[in-house]
Amino acid sequence: AFMLSRYESEFLELECIGVGEFGAVYKCVKRLDGCLYAIKRSRQPLAGSANEQLALKEVYAHAVLGHHPHVVRYYSAWAEDDHMIIQNEYCDGGSLNGAIVKREAKGEPFTEAELKDLLLQVSVGLKYIHGSGLVHLDIKPSNIFICHRPSAIVMGEGESEEEDDGNPSARVIYKIGDLGHVTSATSPQVEEGDSRFLASEVLHEDYSNLPKADIFALGLTVLLAAGASPLPLNGDQWHSLREGRLPKLPQELSPPFRCLLQLLLEPDPTKRPSARELCKHTVLREKRTE
Ligand SMILES: Cn1cc(CCO)c2c3c(c(-c4ccccc4Cl)cc21)C(=O)NC3=O
C-alpha cells in the first residue's frame, strides 16, 4: 500500500516466531526504542463475528490486567490493512512447550525442583488473574512463555512495579500469555480452550468454578513437563485423566508432590486448591529438597 502501515513504519520485522489459523506472530524491534516485541498480526475478524469478540476480549483482558511479573505484558493494539495487531512483551526463552520438547529430546525431563518452581510461578500469575475477577481458560505449555532473568544484577532504573516473587535464585521466569480466551469468572462468555486441557465440568457447561478449570489445566501442564506422554483430545483416555488418577510418569516424584498434583486434577473442582492456596502451599515453599 502506498501509505506505510503503522506496523511497517514503527517496527522492523526480524523473524516469524509462530503461525496458526489465527494469523502469525513476529519477533520485531521497535525502531524508536530499539526494544524487542512479539507482535501478532491476525486477519481482521468480520465485524460482529465471534472472532471479533475473541479479539476484543484479548485486548480488554490485557488492558484490565496491567503489569504483573508472571503475565506477558501488553503494550498496544490497533487495526490496519484489514488486520488486527497486538504488540506484547517478547519473552526470549520460547514457550514452555518448546522447553518440554527440548528436554524430552535430551531425555532430561524437568526435575521435581523445577516442576515446583514452574507450578509456583504460574500459580502466582493465576492468583493475579483470578484476583482480578478473570479466568484464562486456555492454560497449556504453548501459552506459557519463558524469560531468562539476566544473570548479572542489571544496574540502573529497574522497573519499580515488577514486585519480585521472592525467588532470587530463579534464572527462569514463566509468564502466562495468550489471553484470547480470558473471560469474567462470574458472568462468563466461555469460549473453550484446547480440549486436551479442558476440565470435564466445563465440557458439561458447568461454569460455577471457572478458576478451578485453570487449576486443572495447570495440573496437566505440570504433568507434561514431568514427562507424561502427550494428552488425548477425547475418548477413553481423555475421561480416565479426569477420574483423578495421575498418568504414568517417567520419573519418581515425592509423595507430597504427587499428592498435590493429584489434587489439581480432582474431578470435583471444589476439591482442587485455589491459586492463592497453591502460592502458600508448603510443598512448593519448602527449600529445595536436593
Ligand atoms: C508463538 N510465540 C512465540 C513467542 C516468543 C517466545 O520466545 C511468543 C510470544 C507471544 C505470543 C502471543 C500469543 C498470543 C497473542 C499474542 C502473542 Cl504476541 C506468541 C509467541 C507473546 O505475547 N510474547 C511472546 O514472547
GROMACS .gro file of N, CA and C in nm, residues 61-214:
model
  462
   61ALA      N    1  -0.869  -0.787   2.824
   61ALA     CA    2  -0.803  -0.859   2.934
   61ALA      C    3  -0.667  -0.796   2.963
   62HIS      N    4  -0.590  -0.769   2.855
   62HIS     CA    5  -0.457  -0.708   2.876
   62HIS      C    6  -0.472  -0.571   2.940
   63ALA      N    7  -0.571  -0.498   2.896
   63ALA     CA    8  -0.589  -0.361   2.950
   63ALA      C    9  -0.622  -0.368   3.099
   64VAL      N   10  -0.714  -0.461   3.134
   64VAL     CA   11  -0.756  -0.475   3.275
   64VAL      C   12  -0.641  -0.529   3.360
   65LEU      N   13  -0.563  -0.624   3.304
   65LEU     CA   14  -0.464  -0.694   3.386
   65LEU      C   15  -0.338  -0.613   3.411
   66GLY      N   16  -0.313  -0.510   3.326
   66GLY     CA   17  -0.195  -0.427   3.356
   66GLY      C   18  -0.068  -0.508   3.368
   67HIS      N   19   0.021  -0.465   3.461
   67HIS     CA   20   0.154  -0.526   3.467
   67HIS      C   21   0.164  -0.626   3.579
   68HIS      N   22   0.221  -0.744   3.545
   68HIS     CA   23   0.248  -0.844   3.651
   68HIS      C   24   0.367  -0.926   3.604
   69PRO      N   25   0.457  -0.963   3.696
   69PRO     CA   26   0.579  -1.037   3.657
   69PRO      C   27   0.549  -1.171   3.589
   70HIS      N   28   0.431  -1.231   3.618
   70HIS     CA   29   0.402  -1.363   3.560
   70HIS      C   30   0.287  -1.362   3.459
   71VAL      N   31   0.262  -1.243   3.402
   71VAL     CA   32   0.169  -1.232   3.289
   71VAL      C   33   0.240  -1.154   3.178
   72VAL      N   34   0.235  -1.208   3.056
   72VAL     CA   35   0.303  -1.142   2.944
   72VAL      C   36   0.248  -0.999   2.931
   73ARG      N   37   0.337  -0.904   2.920
   73ARG     CA   38   0.295  -0.764   2.921
   73ARG      C   39   0.243  -0.718   2.784
   74TYR      N   40   0.139  -0.638   2.787
   74TYR     CA   41   0.073  -0.584   2.668
   74TYR      C   42   0.119  -0.440   2.650
   75TYR      N   43   0.150  -0.401   2.527
   75TYR     CA   44   0.191  -0.261   2.501
   75TYR      C   45   0.089  -0.184   2.419
   76SER      N   46   0.042  -0.246   2.310
   76SER     CA   47  -0.051  -0.173   2.226
   76SER      C   48  -0.126  -0.268   2.134
   77ALA      N   49  -0.236  -0.219   2.078
   77ALA     CA   50  -0.311  -0.296   1.978
   77ALA      C   51  -0.377  -0.196   1.884
   78TRP      N   52  -0.385  -0.233   1.756
   78TRP     CA   53  -0.451  -0.144   1.660
   78TRP      C   54  -0.497  -0.228   1.541
   79ALA      N   55  -0.579  -0.167   1.455
   79ALA     CA   56  -0.628  -0.235   1.335
   79ALA      C   57  -0.582  -0.155   1.215
   80GLU      N   58  -0.537  -0.227   1.109
   80GLU     CA   59  -0.499  -0.160   0.983
   80GLU      C   60  -0.491  -0.265   0.873
   81ASP      N   61  -0.503  -0.220   0.750
   81ASP     CA   62  -0.496  -0.313   0.637
   81ASP      C   63  -0.578  -0.438   0.663
   82ASP      N   64  -0.696  -0.426   0.719
   82ASP     CA   65  -0.778  -0.545   0.737
   82ASP      C   66  -0.713  -0.646   0.832
   83HIS      N   67  -0.621  -0.599   0.918
   83HIS     CA   68  -0.559  -0.688   1.019
   83HIS      C   69  -0.576  -0.629   1.158
   84MET      N   70  -0.581  -0.722   1.256
   84MET     CA   71  -0.575  -0.682   1.397
   84MET      C   72  -0.430  -0.702   1.440
   85ILE      N   73  -0.374  -0.607   1.511
   85ILE     CA   74  -0.234  -0.620   1.552
   85ILE      C   75  -0.223  -0.598   1.702
   86ILE      N   76  -0.152  -0.691   1.772
   86ILE     CA   77  -0.131  -0.672   1.915
   86ILE      C   78   0.020  -0.681   1.942
   87GLN      N   79   0.070  -0.586   2.018
   87GLN     CA   80   0.214  -0.575   2.047
   87GLN      C   81   0.238  -0.610   2.192
   88ASN      N   82   0.304  -0.723   2.215
   88ASN     CA   83   0.328  -0.772   2.352
   88ASN      C   84   0.475  -0.777   2.384
   89GLU      N   85   0.502  -0.800   2.512
   89GLU     CA   86   0.638  -0.825   2.560
   89GLU      C   87   0.695  -0.946   2.487
   90TYR      N   88   0.821  -0.937   2.445
   90TYR     CA   89   0.888  -1.051   2.383
   90TYR      C   90   0.958  -1.131   2.491
   91CYS      N   91   0.923  -1.259   2.502
   91CYS     CA   92   0.986  -1.347   2.602
   91CYS      C   93   1.095  -1.425   2.530
   92ASP      N   94   1.220  -1.408   2.574
   92ASP     CA   95   1.334  -1.457   2.495
   92ASP      C   96   1.358  -1.608   2.507
   93GLY      N   97   1.284  -1.674   2.595
   93GLY     CA   98   1.312  -1.817   2.619
   93GLY      C   99   1.218  -1.913   2.550
   94GLY      N  100   1.138  -1.864   2.458
   94GLY     CA  101   1.045  -1.955   2.390
   94GLY      C  102   0.929  -1.991   2.481
   95SER      N  103   0.851  -2.091   2.440
   95SER     CA  104   0.735  -2.132   2.519
   95SER      C  105   0.774  -2.252   2.604
   96LEU      N  106   0.695  -2.278   2.707
   96LEU     CA  107   0.717  -2.395   2.792
   96LEU      C  108   0.706  -2.522   2.706
   97ASN      N  109   0.616  -2.518   2.607
   97ASN     CA  110   0.602  -2.634   2.518
   97ASN      C  111   0.735  -2.664   2.449
   98GLY      N  112   0.799  -2.558   2.398
   98GLY     CA  113   0.929  -2.576   2.331
   98GLY      C  114   1.032  -2.632   2.427
   99ALA      N  115   1.029  -2.584   2.552
   99ALA     CA  116   1.127  -2.631   2.652
   99ALA      C  117   1.103  -2.778   2.685
  100ILE      N  118   0.975  -2.819   2.692
  100ILE     CA  119   0.943  -2.959   2.722
  100ILE      C  120   0.992  -3.048   2.608
  101VAL      N  121   0.967  -3.007   2.485
  101VAL     CA  122   1.011  -3.086   2.368
  101VAL      C  123   1.163  -3.102   2.370
  102LYS      N  124   1.233  -2.992   2.398
  102LYS     CA  125   1.381  -2.997   2.401
  102LYS      C  126   1.431  -3.091   2.509
  103ARG      N  127   1.369  -3.079   2.629
  103ARG     CA  128   1.416  -3.163   2.741
  103ARG      C  129   1.387  -3.310   2.715
  104GLU      N  130   1.270  -3.337   2.655
  104GLU     CA  131   1.236  -3.477   2.622
  104GLU      C  132   1.338  -3.532   2.523
  105ALA      N  133   1.371  -3.450   2.423
  105ALA     CA  134   1.464  -3.497   2.319
  105ALA      C  135   1.599  -3.533   2.382
  106LYS      N  136   1.636  -3.457   2.487
  106LYS     CA  137   1.763  -3.485   2.554
  106LYS      C  138   1.745  -3.589   2.665
  107GLY      N  139   1.621  -3.640   2.679
  107GLY     CA  140   1.596  -3.739   2.785
  107GLY      C  141   1.616  -3.682   2.923
  108GLU      N  142   1.590  -3.551   2.936
  108GLU     CA  143   1.604  -3.486   3.068
  108GLU      C  144   1.476  -3.412   3.104
  109PRO      N  145   1.373  -3.484   3.147
  109PRO     CA  146   1.251  -3.409   3.187
  109PRO      C  147   1.282  -3.316   3.303
  110PHE      N  148   1.190  -3.228   3.331
  110PHE     CA  149   1.211  -3.131   3.440
  110PHE      C  150   1.229  -3.206   3.572
  111THR      N  151   1.319  -3.156   3.656
  111THR     CA  152   1.336  -3.219   3.788
  111THR      C  153   1.220  -3.174   3.879
  112GLU      N  154   1.204  -3.244   3.991
  112GLU     CA  155   1.095  -3.207   4.083
  112GLU      C  156   1.109  -3.063   4.130
  113ALA      N  157   1.233  -3.021   4.153
  113ALA     CA  158   1.254  -2.882   4.198
  113ALA      C  159   1.209  -2.785   4.090
  114GLU      N  160   1.239  -2.818   3.964
  114GLU     CA  161   1.199  -2.729   3.853
  114GLU      C  162   1.047  -2.729   3.836
  115LEU      N  163   0.986  -2.847   3.858
  115LEU     CA  164   0.839  -2.857   3.845
  115LEU      C  165   0.771  -2.773   3.953
  116LYS      N  166   0.829  -2.775   4.073
  116LYS     CA  167   0.771  -2.695   4.182
  116LYS      C  168   0.783  -2.545   4.151
  117ASP      N  169   0.901  -2.509   4.094
  117ASP     CA  170   0.923  -2.368   4.058
  117ASP      C  171   0.823  -2.325   3.950
  118LEU      N  172   0.802  -2.411   3.851
  118LEU     CA  173   0.705  -2.383   3.744
  118LEU      C  174   0.565  -2.366   3.803
  119LEU      N  175   0.524  -2.463   3.885
  119LEU     CA  176   0.389  -2.461   3.943
  119LEU      C  177   0.370  -2.335   4.029
  120LEU      N  178   0.473  -2.302   4.107
  120LEU     CA  179   0.461  -2.185   4.195
  120LEU      C  180   0.449  -2.056   4.112
  121GLN      N  181   0.535  -2.040   4.012
  121GLN     CA  182   0.535  -1.915   3.934
  121GLN      C  183   0.404  -1.896   3.858
  122VAL      N  184   0.354  -2.004   3.796
  122VAL     CA  185   0.228  -1.990   3.720
  122VAL      C  186   0.111  -1.970   3.816
  123SER      N  187   0.120  -2.028   3.936
  123SER     CA  188   0.015  -2.006   4.037
  123SER      C  189   0.010  -1.859   4.079
  124VAL      N  190   0.129  -1.797   4.088
  124VAL     CA  191   0.133  -1.654   4.124
  124VAL      C  192   0.063  -1.571   4.015
  125GLY      N  193   0.088  -1.608   3.889
  125GLY     CA  194   0.023  -1.538   3.777
  125GLY      C  195  -0.126  -1.561   3.777
  126LEU      N  196  -0.168  -1.687   3.804
  126LEU     CA  197  -0.312  -1.719   3.807
  126LEU      C  198  -0.380  -1.650   3.924
  127LYS      N  199  -0.309  -1.639   4.038
  127LYS     CA  200  -0.368  -1.571   4.155
  127LYS      C  201  -0.401  -1.426   4.117
  128TYR      N  202  -0.311  -1.368   4.039
  128TYR     CA  203  -0.333  -1.229   3.996
  128TYR      C  204  -0.453  -1.219   3.901
  129ILE      N  205  -0.458  -1.310   3.802
  129ILE     CA  206  -0.568  -1.309   3.704
  129ILE      C  207  -0.702  -1.337   3.775
  130HIS      N  208  -0.703  -1.441   3.861
  130HIS     CA  209  -0.827  -1.475   3.933
  130HIS      C  210  -0.865  -1.365   4.031
  131GLY      N  211  -0.763  -1.302   4.090
  131GLY     CA  212  -0.790  -1.193   4.185
  131GLY      C  213  -0.850  -1.072   4.117
  132SER      N  214  -0.833  -1.065   3.983
  132SER     CA  215  -0.891  -0.954   3.905
  132SER      C  216  -1.030  -0.991   3.855
  133GLY      N  217  -1.081  -1.108   3.900
  133GLY     CA  218  -1.216  -1.149   3.862
  133GLY      C  219  -1.223  -1.212   3.724
  134LEU      N  220  -1.105  -1.250   3.671
  134LEU     CA  221  -1.100  -1.309   3.537
  134LEU      C  222  -1.050  -1.453   3.544
  135VAL      N  223  -1.073  -1.528   3.436
  135VAL     CA  224  -1.018  -1.662   3.420
  135VAL      C  225  -0.953  -1.670   3.282
  136HIS      N  226  -0.847  -1.755   3.272
  136HIS     CA  227  -0.769  -1.760   3.146
  136HIS      C  228  -0.834  -1.853   3.043
  137LEU      N  229  -0.869  -1.975   3.086
  137LEU     CA  230  -0.941  -2.076   3.007
  137LEU      C  231  -0.861  -2.135   2.890
  138ASP      N  232  -0.730  -2.106   2.882
  138ASP     CA  233  -0.651  -2.178   2.782
  138ASP      C  234  -0.508  -2.197   2.832
  139ILE      N  235  -0.495  -2.233   2.961
  139ILE     CA  236  -0.365  -2.262   3.021
  139ILE      C  237  -0.311  -2.391   2.960
  140LYS      N  238  -0.190  -2.384   2.903
  140LYS     CA  239  -0.124  -2.502   2.846
  140LYS      C  240   0.019  -2.463   2.813
  141PRO      N  241   0.108  -2.559   2.791
  141PRO     CA  242   0.251  -2.526   2.773
  141PRO      C  243   0.278  -2.425   2.662
  142SER      N  244   0.200  -2.430   2.552
  142SER     CA  245   0.232  -2.337   2.442
  142SER      C  246   0.184  -2.195   2.472
  143ASN      N  247   0.111  -2.177   2.582
  143ASN     CA  248   0.067  -2.042   2.620
  143ASN      C  249   0.140  -1.989   2.742
  144ILE      N  250   0.246  -2.062   2.782
  144ILE     CA  251   0.329  -2.013   2.893
  144ILE      C  252   0.466  -1.982   2.833
  145PHE      N  253   0.511  -1.857   2.849
  145PHE     CA  254   0.635  -1.816   2.785
  145PHE      C  255   0.745  -1.797   2.888
  146ILE      N  256   0.868  -1.810   2.841
  146ILE     CA  257   0.985  -1.810   2.930
  146ILE      C  258   1.070  -1.687   2.907
  147CYS      N  259   1.106  -1.621   3.018
  147CYS     CA  260   1.205  -1.512   3.010
  147CYS      C  261   1.325  -1.555   3.093
  148HIS      N  262   1.445  -1.537   3.039
  148HIS     CA  263   1.565  -1.566   3.117
  148HIS      C  264   1.606  -1.439   3.188
  149ARG      N  265   1.600  -1.448   3.324
  149ARG     CA  266   1.640  -1.330   3.403
  149ARG      C  267   1.789  -1.306   3.380
  150PRO      N  268   1.832  -1.183   3.353
  150PRO     CA  269   1.976  -1.159   3.330
  150PRO      C  270   2.057  -1.209   3.449
  151SER      N  271   2.168  -1.279   3.423
  151SER     CA  272   2.241  -1.341   3.536
  151SER      C  273   2.299  -1.233   3.625
  152ALA      N  274   2.365  -1.129   3.562
  152ALA     CA  275   2.418  -1.022   3.649
  152ALA      C  276   2.299  -0.938   3.695
  153ILE      N  277   2.315  -0.872   3.809
  153ILE     CA  278   2.210  -0.782   3.853
  153ILE      C  279   2.215  -0.663   3.758
  154VAL      N  280   2.105  -0.637   3.689
  154VAL     CA  281   2.106  -0.528   3.593
  154VAL      C  282   2.102  -0.395   3.669
  155MET      N  283   2.206  -0.315   3.655
  155MET     CA  284   2.209  -0.186   3.729
  155MET      C  285   2.112  -0.090   3.661
  156GLY      N  286   2.093   0.025   3.721
  156GLY     CA  287   2.013   0.131   3.656
  156GLY      C  288   1.868   0.125   3.700
  157GLU      N  289   1.788   0.197   3.628
  157GLU     CA  290   1.648   0.218   3.669
  157GLU      C  291   1.569   0.090   3.652
  158GLY      N  292   1.570   0.003   3.750
  158GLY     CA  293   1.485  -0.117   3.739
  158GLY      C  294   1.340  -0.073   3.737
  159GLU      N  295   1.253  -0.156   3.680
  159GLU     CA  296   1.111  -0.118   3.676
  159GLU      C  297   1.052  -0.141   3.815
  160SER      N  298   1.008  -0.037   3.879
  160SER     CA  299   0.968  -0.050   4.021
  160SER      C  300   0.842  -0.138   4.033
  161GLU      N  301   0.751  -0.135   3.934
  161GLU     CA  302   0.624  -0.203   3.962
  161GLU      C  303   0.638  -0.354   3.956
  162GLU      N  304   0.750  -0.406   3.904
  162GLU     CA  305   0.760  -0.552   3.896
  162GLU      C  306   0.799  -0.606   4.033
  163GLU      N  307   0.700  -0.634   4.116
  163GLU     CA  308   0.736  -0.682   4.251
  163GLU      C  309   0.794  -0.822   4.234
  164ASP      N  310   0.897  -0.854   4.312
  164ASP     CA  311   0.962  -0.984   4.300
  164ASP      C  312   0.873  -1.089   4.365
  165ASP      N  313   0.883  -1.215   4.316
  165ASP     CA  314   0.804  -1.318   4.385
  165ASP      C  315   0.891  -1.385   4.492
  166GLY      N  316   0.997  -1.314   4.534
  166GLY     CA  317   1.077  -1.365   4.645
  166GLY      C  318   1.156  -1.488   4.608
  167ASN      N  319   1.191  -1.498   4.479
  167ASN     CA  320   1.265  -1.617   4.441
  167ASN      C  321   1.397  -1.573   4.376
  168PRO      N  322   1.492  -1.523   4.457
  168PRO     CA  323   1.613  -1.460   4.399
  168PRO      C  324   1.692  -1.555   4.310
  169SER      N  325   1.683  -1.687   4.341
  169SER     CA  326   1.772  -1.776   4.267
  169SER      C  327   1.714  -1.809   4.128
  170ALA      N  328   1.586  -1.785   4.103
  170ALA     CA  329   1.528  -1.829   3.975
  170ALA      C  330   1.599  -1.762   3.859
  171ARG      N  331   1.648  -1.840   3.766
  171ARG     CA  332   1.705  -1.783   3.645
  171ARG      C  333   1.600  -1.782   3.535
  172VAL      N  334   1.493  -1.858   3.554
  172VAL     CA  335   1.389  -1.871   3.453
  172VAL      C  336   1.262  -1.810   3.509
  173ILE      N  337   1.196  -1.724   3.428
  173ILE     CA  338   1.070  -1.665   3.471
  173ILE      C  339   0.961  -1.710   3.373
  174TYR      N  340   0.855  -1.767   3.428
  174TYR     CA  341   0.743  -1.813   3.345
  174TYR      C  342   0.635  -1.706   3.343
  175LYS      N  343   0.581  -1.679   3.223
  175LYS     CA  344   0.475  -1.579   3.209
  175LYS      C  345   0.356  -1.637   3.135
  176ILE      N  346   0.239  -1.612   3.189
  176ILE     CA  347   0.115  -1.658   3.125
  176ILE      C  348   0.085  -1.565   3.007
  177GLY      N  349   0.065  -1.624   2.889
  177GLY     CA  350   0.036  -1.545   2.769
  177GLY      C  351  -0.092  -1.591   2.701
  178ASP      N  352  -0.116  -1.531   2.585
  178ASP     CA  353  -0.233  -1.561   2.501
  178ASP      C  354  -0.363  -1.548   2.581
  179LEU      N  355  -0.409  -1.428   2.598
  179LEU     CA  356  -0.530  -1.401   2.677
  179LEU      C  357  -0.655  -1.405   2.589
  180GLY      N  358  -0.648  -1.476   2.478
  180GLY     CA  359  -0.760  -1.478   2.382
  180GLY      C  360  -0.886  -1.544   2.432
  181HIS      N  361  -0.874  -1.625   2.541
  181HIS     CA  362  -0.995  -1.692   2.594
  181HIS      C  363  -1.036  -1.634   2.729
  182VAL      N  364  -0.967  -1.528   2.773
  182VAL     CA  365  -0.995  -1.472   2.906
  182VAL      C  366  -1.138  -1.421   2.912
  183THR      N  367  -1.205  -1.449   3.022
  183THR     CA  368  -1.341  -1.400   3.039
  183THR      C  369  -1.367  -1.377   3.188
  184SER      N  370  -1.481  -1.317   3.218
  184SER     CA  371  -1.514  -1.293   3.359
  184SER      C  372  -1.542  -1.426   3.429
  185ALA      N  373  -1.494  -1.438   3.552
  185ALA     CA  374  -1.516  -1.562   3.627
  185ALA      C  375  -1.661  -1.572   3.672
  186THR      N  376  -1.728  -1.457   3.684
  186THR     CA  377  -1.864  -1.459   3.739
  186THR      C  378  -1.971  -1.453   3.631
  187SER      N  379  -1.952  -1.365   3.530
  187SER     CA  380  -2.056  -1.364   3.424
  187SER      C  381  -1.984  -1.400   3.294
  188PRO      N  382  -1.950  -1.529   3.281
  188PRO     CA  383  -1.861  -1.573   3.171
  188PRO      C  384  -1.931  -1.586   3.037
  189GLN      N  385  -1.859  -1.554   2.932
  189GLN     CA  386  -1.897  -1.599   2.798
  189GLN      C  387  -1.786  -1.695   2.759
  190VAL      N  388  -1.806  -1.821   2.792
  190VAL     CA  389  -1.697  -1.918   2.781
  190VAL      C  390  -1.672  -1.956   2.635
  191GLU      N  391  -1.548  -1.934   2.591
  191GLU     CA  392  -1.501  -1.984   2.462
  191GLU      C  393  -1.400  -2.092   2.501
  192GLU      N  394  -1.437  -2.222   2.490
  192GLU     CA  395  -1.350  -2.329   2.541
  192GLU      C  396  -1.210  -2.321   2.482
  193GLY      N  397  -1.109  -2.352   2.565
  193GLY     CA  398  -0.971  -2.359   2.517
  193GLY      C  399  -0.944  -2.498   2.458
  194ASP      N  400  -0.818  -2.534   2.455
  194ASP     CA  401  -0.770  -2.660   2.398
  194ASP      C  402  -0.833  -2.779   2.473
  195SER      N  403  -0.900  -2.868   2.401
  195SER     CA  404  -0.976  -2.976   2.467
  195SER      C  405  -0.887  -3.070   2.547
  196ARG      N  406  -0.757  -3.076   2.509
  196ARG     CA  407  -0.665  -3.165   2.583
  196ARG      C  408  -0.650  -3.120   2.729
  197PHE      N  409  -0.676  -2.994   2.755
  197PHE     CA  410  -0.654  -2.939   2.890
  197PHE      C  411  -0.786  -2.898   2.956
  198LEU      N  412  -0.897  -2.935   2.892
  198LEU     CA  413  -1.029  -2.889   2.937
  198LEU      C  414  -1.080  -2.973   3.054
  199ALA      N  415  -1.121  -2.907   3.159
  199ALA     CA  416  -1.179  -2.977   3.274
  199ALA      C  417  -1.318  -3.028   3.235
  200SER      N  418  -1.355  -3.147   3.287
  200SER     CA  419  -1.478  -3.208   3.236
  200SER      C  420  -1.601  -3.127   3.276
  201GLU      N  421  -1.596  -3.054   3.389
  201GLU     CA  422  -1.716  -2.977   3.427
  201GLU      C  423  -1.742  -2.866   3.326
  202VAL      N  424  -1.634  -2.813   3.262
  202VAL     CA  425  -1.653  -2.706   3.163
  202VAL      C  426  -1.710  -2.766   3.035
  203LEU      N  427  -1.664  -2.887   3.000
  203LEU     CA  428  -1.722  -2.956   2.885
  203LEU      C  429  -1.872  -2.973   2.904
  204HIS      N  430  -1.912  -2.997   3.033
  204HIS     CA  431  -2.055  -3.014   3.060
  204HIS      C  432  -2.122  -2.881   3.095
  205GLU      N  433  -2.053  -2.772   3.055
  205GLU     CA  434  -2.110  -2.636   3.069
  205GLU      C  435  -2.147  -2.598   3.211
  206ASP      N  436  -2.072  -2.655   3.307
  206ASP     CA  437  -2.086  -2.611   3.447
  206ASP      C  438  -1.980  -2.504   3.468
  207TYR      N  439  -2.023  -2.377   3.471
  207TYR     CA  440  -1.928  -2.264   3.480
  207TYR      C  441  -1.921  -2.206   3.620
  208SER      N  442  -1.961  -2.289   3.720
  208SER     CA  443  -1.971  -2.236   3.857
  208SER      C  444  -1.835  -2.224   3.925
  209ASN      N  445  -1.730  -2.288   3.867
  209ASN     CA  446  -1.597  -2.285   3.930
  209ASN      C  447  -1.489  -2.262   3.827
  210LEU      N  448  -1.502  -2.162   3.743
  210LEU     CA  449  -1.408  -2.148   3.631
  210LEU      C  450  -1.261  -2.131   3.676
  211PRO      N  451  -1.235  -2.060   3.787
  211PRO     CA  452  -1.093  -2.051   3.826
  211PRO      C  453  -1.031  -2.190   3.847
  212LYS      N  454  -1.112  -2.284   3.894
  212LYS     CA  455  -1.062  -2.420   3.917
  212LYS      C  456  -1.039  -2.496   3.786
  213ALA      N  457  -1.099  -2.451   3.677
  213ALA     CA  458  -1.071  -2.511   3.546
  213ALA      C  459  -0.929  -2.473   3.503
  214ASP      N  460  -0.887  -2.349   3.536
  214ASP     CA  461  -0.748  -2.309   3.510
  214ASP      C  462  -0.651  -2.394   3.592
   0.00000   0.00000   0.00000
